[in-house]
Amino acid sequence: MVVLSNREELKNNILDIEMNMLQEVPVKLRAACQDDLKTFFLMRGAQYVGWSHETLQSYYNDLLNAKREGKNLMILKYGRMDNLIDTLNLDPLIEQIIDIQFRWQKELAGKYPGLTSQVGRPIEETVEPTMNGSVYFKNYLRSELETYSSATLKLLYRDVLTYKEKGSNMVMDIYLNMVTDLGFRSLEEAEKLAQKAAQYQRTQISDN
């Protein structure tokens, strides 16, 4: 086990491994973020805002163990998203984490519909094309969580419960981190721009 005491170093090491794994995902499964690494680091890094240091450390070791075993967690995740491989992990904590985060995502979408439609995944399953493809929120999150070890899932569930007990919303914090890194002062400011972008897109479609 490799232990890192500096949170920022730990997060950056995680992102470096994930980025390298992402580049190995087959072309058939290719994700848009493979061609935009700056966006990958910004958006992916925000995912870890609500994670404790202990959870980050556990996931970092998941990645190191996967590398030693010749496994690519990104290939496994995208394979699950496209239903190309069987379920990877039946840990019951997965559905419990999804249930809480799904409620948080719905709360976020209710408050900031323009922002979530521009940079979020669809809340419900859909066959309609979106900016992020047709992979809806629960499917994406489940595919991600199935690549985590039981130890990491247990720690992440603890983090999620801590947020819930405080009445906080981890997904809201993730989006706030993303938009502030992009230069916005608040979610409200980012929402206004997203609404304008959505209106422009609708105008372009109607004109065509």
Tab-separated table of C-alpha atoms in Angstrom:
chain	number	residue	atom	x	y	z
A	1	MET	CA	0.000	0.000	0.000
A	2	VAL	CA	1.260	3.457	-0.966
A	3	VAL	CA	0.218	6.101	1.582
A	4	LEU	CA	0.200	9.796	0.654
A	5	SER	CA	-0.434	12.415	3.330
A	6	ASN	CA	-0.945	15.375	0.989
A	7	ARG	CA	-4.531	15.444	-0.320
A	8	GLU	CA	-3.731	17.437	-3.461
A	9	GLU	CA	-0.871	15.095	-4.380
A	10	LEU	CA	-3.138	12.125	-3.782
A	11	LYS	CA	-5.876	13.547	-6.012
A	12	ASN	CA	-3.411	14.431	-8.774
A	13	ASN	CA	-1.893	10.938	-8.694
A	14	ILE	CA	-5.389	9.470	-9.024
A	15	LEU	CA	-6.162	11.721	-11.986
A	16	ASP	CA	-2.882	10.848	-13.711
A	17	ILE	CA	-3.608	7.121	-13.482
A	18	GLU	CA	-7.202	7.575	-14.591
A	19	MET	CA	-6.138	9.723	-17.529
A	20	ASN	CA	-3.648	7.097	-18.672
A	21	MET	CA	-6.286	4.383	-18.314
A	22	LEU	CA	-8.767	6.517	-20.234
A	23	GLN	CA	-6.401	6.807	-23.188
A	24	GLU	CA	-6.392	3.014	-23.478
A	25	VAL	CA	-10.171	2.731	-23.798
A	26	PRO	CA	-10.891	1.199	-27.250
A	27	VAL	CA	-12.043	3.533	-29.999
A	28	LYS	CA	-15.468	1.865	-30.078
A	29	LEU	CA	-15.987	2.964	-26.472
A	30	ARG	CA	-14.201	6.295	-26.870
A	31	ALA	CA	-15.405	9.050	-24.577
A	32	ALA	CA	-15.374	12.750	-25.529
A	33	CYS	CA	-13.088	13.566	-22.587
A	34	GLN	CA	-10.355	11.407	-24.146
A	35	ASP	CA	-9.789	14.239	-26.607
A	36	ASP	CA	-10.096	17.045	-24.068
A	37	LEU	CA	-7.784	16.297	-21.174
A	38	LYS	CA	-8.082	19.769	-19.648
A	39	THR	CA	-11.824	19.266	-19.236
A	40	PHE	CA	-11.223	15.747	-17.945
A	41	PHE	CA	-8.939	16.963	-15.159
A	42	LEU	CA	-11.331	19.763	-14.219
A	43	MET	CA	-14.540	17.727	-14.178
A	44	ARG	CA	-13.047	14.509	-12.874
A	45	GLY	CA	-11.128	16.303	-10.163
A	46	ALA	CA	-14.344	17.886	-8.928
A	47	GLN	CA	-15.815	14.425	-8.311
A	48	TYR	CA	-13.541	13.998	-5.310
A	49	VAL	CA	-14.544	17.205	-3.499
A	50	GLY	CA	-16.678	15.411	-0.915
A	51	TRP	CA	-14.417	12.416	-0.440
A	52	SER	CA	-12.465	12.040	2.790
A	53	HIS	CA	-8.703	11.601	2.621
A	54	GLU	CA	-9.195	7.991	3.699
A	55	THR	CA	-11.577	7.314	0.806
A	56	LEU	CA	-9.219	8.905	-1.697
A	57	GLN	CA	-6.364	6.803	-0.328
A	58	SER	CA	-8.403	3.617	-0.646
A	59	TYR	CA	-9.393	4.391	-4.236
A	60	TYR	CA	-5.796	5.284	-5.100
A	61	ASN	CA	-4.785	1.833	-3.926
A	62	ASP	CA	-7.606	0.328	-6.001
A	63	LEU	CA	-6.010	1.950	-9.043
A	64	LEU	CA	-2.507	0.787	-8.120
A	65	ASN	CA	-3.777	-2.757	-7.525
A	66	ALA	CA	-5.586	-2.701	-10.867
A	67	LYS	CA	-2.380	-1.630	-12.631
A	68	ARG	CA	-0.429	-4.439	-10.969
A	69	GLU	CA	-3.070	-6.947	-12.061
A	70	GLY	CA	-3.164	-5.612	-15.619
A	71	LYS	CA	-6.712	-4.266	-15.276
A	72	ASN	CA	-7.967	-1.001	-16.694
A	73	LEU	CA	-10.807	0.379	-14.569
A	74	MET	CA	-11.841	2.864	-17.252
A	75	ILE	CA	-12.247	0.129	-19.853
A	76	LEU	CA	-14.321	-1.832	-17.348
A	77	LYS	CA	-16.476	1.201	-16.536
A	78	TYR	CA	-17.231	2.063	-20.154
A	79	GLY	CA	-17.781	-1.607	-20.941
A	80	ARG	CA	-20.427	-1.729	-18.211
A	81	MET	CA	-22.006	1.529	-19.397
A	82	ASP	CA	-22.448	0.043	-22.870
A	83	ASN	CA	-23.590	-3.288	-21.421
A	84	LEU	CA	-20.705	-5.101	-23.109
A	85	ILE	CA	-19.620	-6.948	-19.961
A	86	ASP	CA	-21.415	-8.531	-17.028
A	87	THR	CA	-21.886	-6.944	-13.607
A	88	LEU	CA	-18.532	-6.425	-11.911
A	89	ASN	CA	-19.588	-5.953	-8.300
A	90	LEU	CA	-22.746	-6.902	-6.394
A	91	ASP	CA	-21.890	-5.046	-3.191
A	92	PRO	CA	-25.243	-3.771	-1.785
A	93	LEU	CA	-23.629	-0.455	-0.841
A	94	ILE	CA	-23.582	0.446	-4.536
A	95	GLU	CA	-27.353	0.828	-4.734
A	96	GLN	CA	-27.468	2.671	-1.408
A	97	ILE	CA	-24.915	5.203	-2.642
A	98	ILE	CA	-26.774	5.563	-5.953
A	99	ASP	CA	-30.093	6.146	-4.182
A	100	ILE	CA	-28.738	9.074	-2.161
A	101	GLN	CA	-26.735	10.617	-4.988
A	102	PHE	CA	-29.682	10.308	-7.364
A	103	ARG	CA	-31.808	12.383	-4.970
A	104	TRP	CA	-29.031	14.955	-4.783
A	105	GLN	CA	-28.785	15.066	-8.571
A	106	LYS	CA	-32.551	15.607	-8.877
A	107	GLU	CA	-32.354	18.427	-6.340
A	108	LEU	CA	-29.541	20.025	-8.333
A	109	ALA	CA	-31.423	19.658	-11.624
A	110	GLY	CA	-34.500	21.221	-10.056
A	111	LYS	CA	-32.548	24.306	-8.980
A	112	TYR	CA	-30.202	24.579	-11.965
A	113	PRO	CA	-31.901	22.929	-14.976
A	114	GLY	CA	-29.881	24.815	-17.566
A	115	LEU	CA	-26.540	23.938	-16.017
A	116	THR	CA	-27.322	20.253	-15.551
A	117	SER	CA	-28.705	19.947	-19.078
A	118	GLN	CA	-25.452	21.378	-20.446
A	119	VAL	CA	-22.884	19.475	-18.371
A	120	GLY	CA	-24.808	16.772	-16.516
A	121	ARG	CA	-26.093	13.362	-17.486
A	122	PRO	CA	-29.812	12.746	-18.074
A	123	ILE	CA	-31.691	12.060	-14.843
A	124	GLU	CA	-33.882	9.413	-16.446
A	125	GLU	CA	-33.094	6.806	-19.064
A	126	THR	CA	-33.530	8.193	-22.563
A	127	VAL	CA	-32.771	7.350	-26.166
A	128	GLU	CA	-32.643	11.015	-27.136
A	129	PRO	CA	-29.173	12.347	-28.021
A	130	THR	CA	-27.613	14.676	-25.440
A	131	MET	CA	-24.294	16.459	-25.051
A	132	ASN	CA	-23.107	13.598	-22.899
A	133	GLY	CA	-24.593	10.735	-24.868
A	134	SER	CA	-27.597	8.686	-23.774
A	135	VAL	CA	-26.023	7.177	-20.637
A	136	TYR	CA	-28.263	8.310	-17.827
A	137	PHE	CA	-27.162	9.221	-14.324
A	138	LYS	CA	-27.824	5.967	-12.476
A	139	ASN	CA	-26.265	3.821	-15.204
A	140	TYR	CA	-23.138	5.972	-15.302
A	141	LEU	CA	-22.748	6.026	-11.526
A	142	ARG	CA	-23.421	2.299	-11.151
A	143	SER	CA	-20.827	1.488	-13.822
A	144	GLU	CA	-18.316	3.656	-11.963
A	145	LEU	CA	-19.033	2.251	-8.508
A	146	GLU	CA	-18.773	-1.353	-9.697
A	147	THR	CA	-15.068	-0.785	-10.356
A	148	TYR	CA	-14.396	0.173	-6.706
A	149	SER	CA	-13.228	-2.269	-4.059
A	150	SER	CA	-15.480	-3.122	-1.122
A	151	ALA	CA	-13.166	-1.123	1.147
A	152	THR	CA	-13.542	1.998	-1.008
A	153	LEU	CA	-17.307	1.568	-1.276
A	154	LYS	CA	-17.599	1.311	2.496
A	155	LEU	CA	-15.598	4.505	2.991
A	156	LEU	CA	-17.461	6.372	0.254
A	157	TYR	CA	-20.793	5.337	1.754
A	158	ARG	CA	-19.590	6.766	5.061
A	159	ASP	CA	-18.753	10.060	3.318
A	160	VAL	CA	-22.146	10.140	1.633
A	161	LEU	CA	-23.944	9.489	4.923
A	162	THR	CA	-21.950	12.256	6.614
A	163	TYR	CA	-23.149	14.685	3.946
A	164	LYS	CA	-26.705	13.449	4.228
A	165	GLU	CA	-26.768	13.744	8.014
A	166	LYS	CA	-25.557	17.345	7.758
A	167	GLY	CA	-28.307	18.118	5.260
A	168	SER	CA	-25.703	18.880	2.613
A	169	ASN	CA	-25.615	17.880	-1.048
A	170	MET	CA	-22.357	16.370	-2.332
A	171	VAL	CA	-23.434	16.678	-5.977
A	172	MET	CA	-24.097	20.399	-5.440
A	173	ASP	CA	-20.572	20.792	-4.060
A	174	ILE	CA	-19.149	18.944	-7.066
A	175	TYR	CA	-20.857	21.324	-9.500
A	176	LEU	CA	-19.890	24.361	-7.439
A	177	ASN	CA	-16.257	23.259	-7.590
A	178	MET	CA	-16.492	22.791	-11.358
A	179	VAL	CA	-18.021	26.172	-12.107
A	180	THR	CA	-15.699	28.106	-9.791
A	181	ASP	CA	-12.709	26.434	-11.465
A	182	LEU	CA	-14.167	27.698	-14.753
A	183	GLY	CA	-14.229	31.251	-13.388
A	184	PHE	CA	-17.838	31.622	-12.245
A	185	ARG	CA	-18.604	33.129	-8.856
A	186	SER	CA	-21.579	30.896	-8.145
A	187	LEU	CA	-23.887	28.204	-9.465
A	188	GLU	CA	-26.460	30.923	-10.123
A	189	GLU	CA	-24.071	32.786	-12.422
A	190	ALA	CA	-23.237	29.585	-14.307
A	191	GLU	CA	-26.963	28.795	-14.575
A	192	LYS	CA	-27.687	32.145	-16.247
A	193	LEU	CA	-25.067	31.490	-18.927
A	194	ALA	CA	-26.312	27.908	-19.411
A	195	GLN	CA	-29.865	29.196	-19.885
A	196	LYS	CA	-28.652	31.631	-22.540
A	197	ALA	CA	-26.727	28.837	-24.293
A	198	ALA	CA	-29.798	26.590	-24.242
A	199	GLN	CA	-31.947	29.398	-25.684
A	200	TYR	CA	-29.390	29.969	-28.454
A	201	GLN	CA	-29.375	26.248	-29.295
A	202	ARG	CA	-33.167	26.201	-29.468
A	203	THR	CA	-33.098	29.232	-31.768
A	204	GLN	CA	-30.572	27.568	-34.063
A	205	ILE	CA	-32.671	24.407	-34.252
A	206	SER	CA	-35.888	26.307	-35.017
A	207	ASP	CA	-34.126	28.362	-37.709
A	208	ASN	CA	-32.991	25.169	-39.433
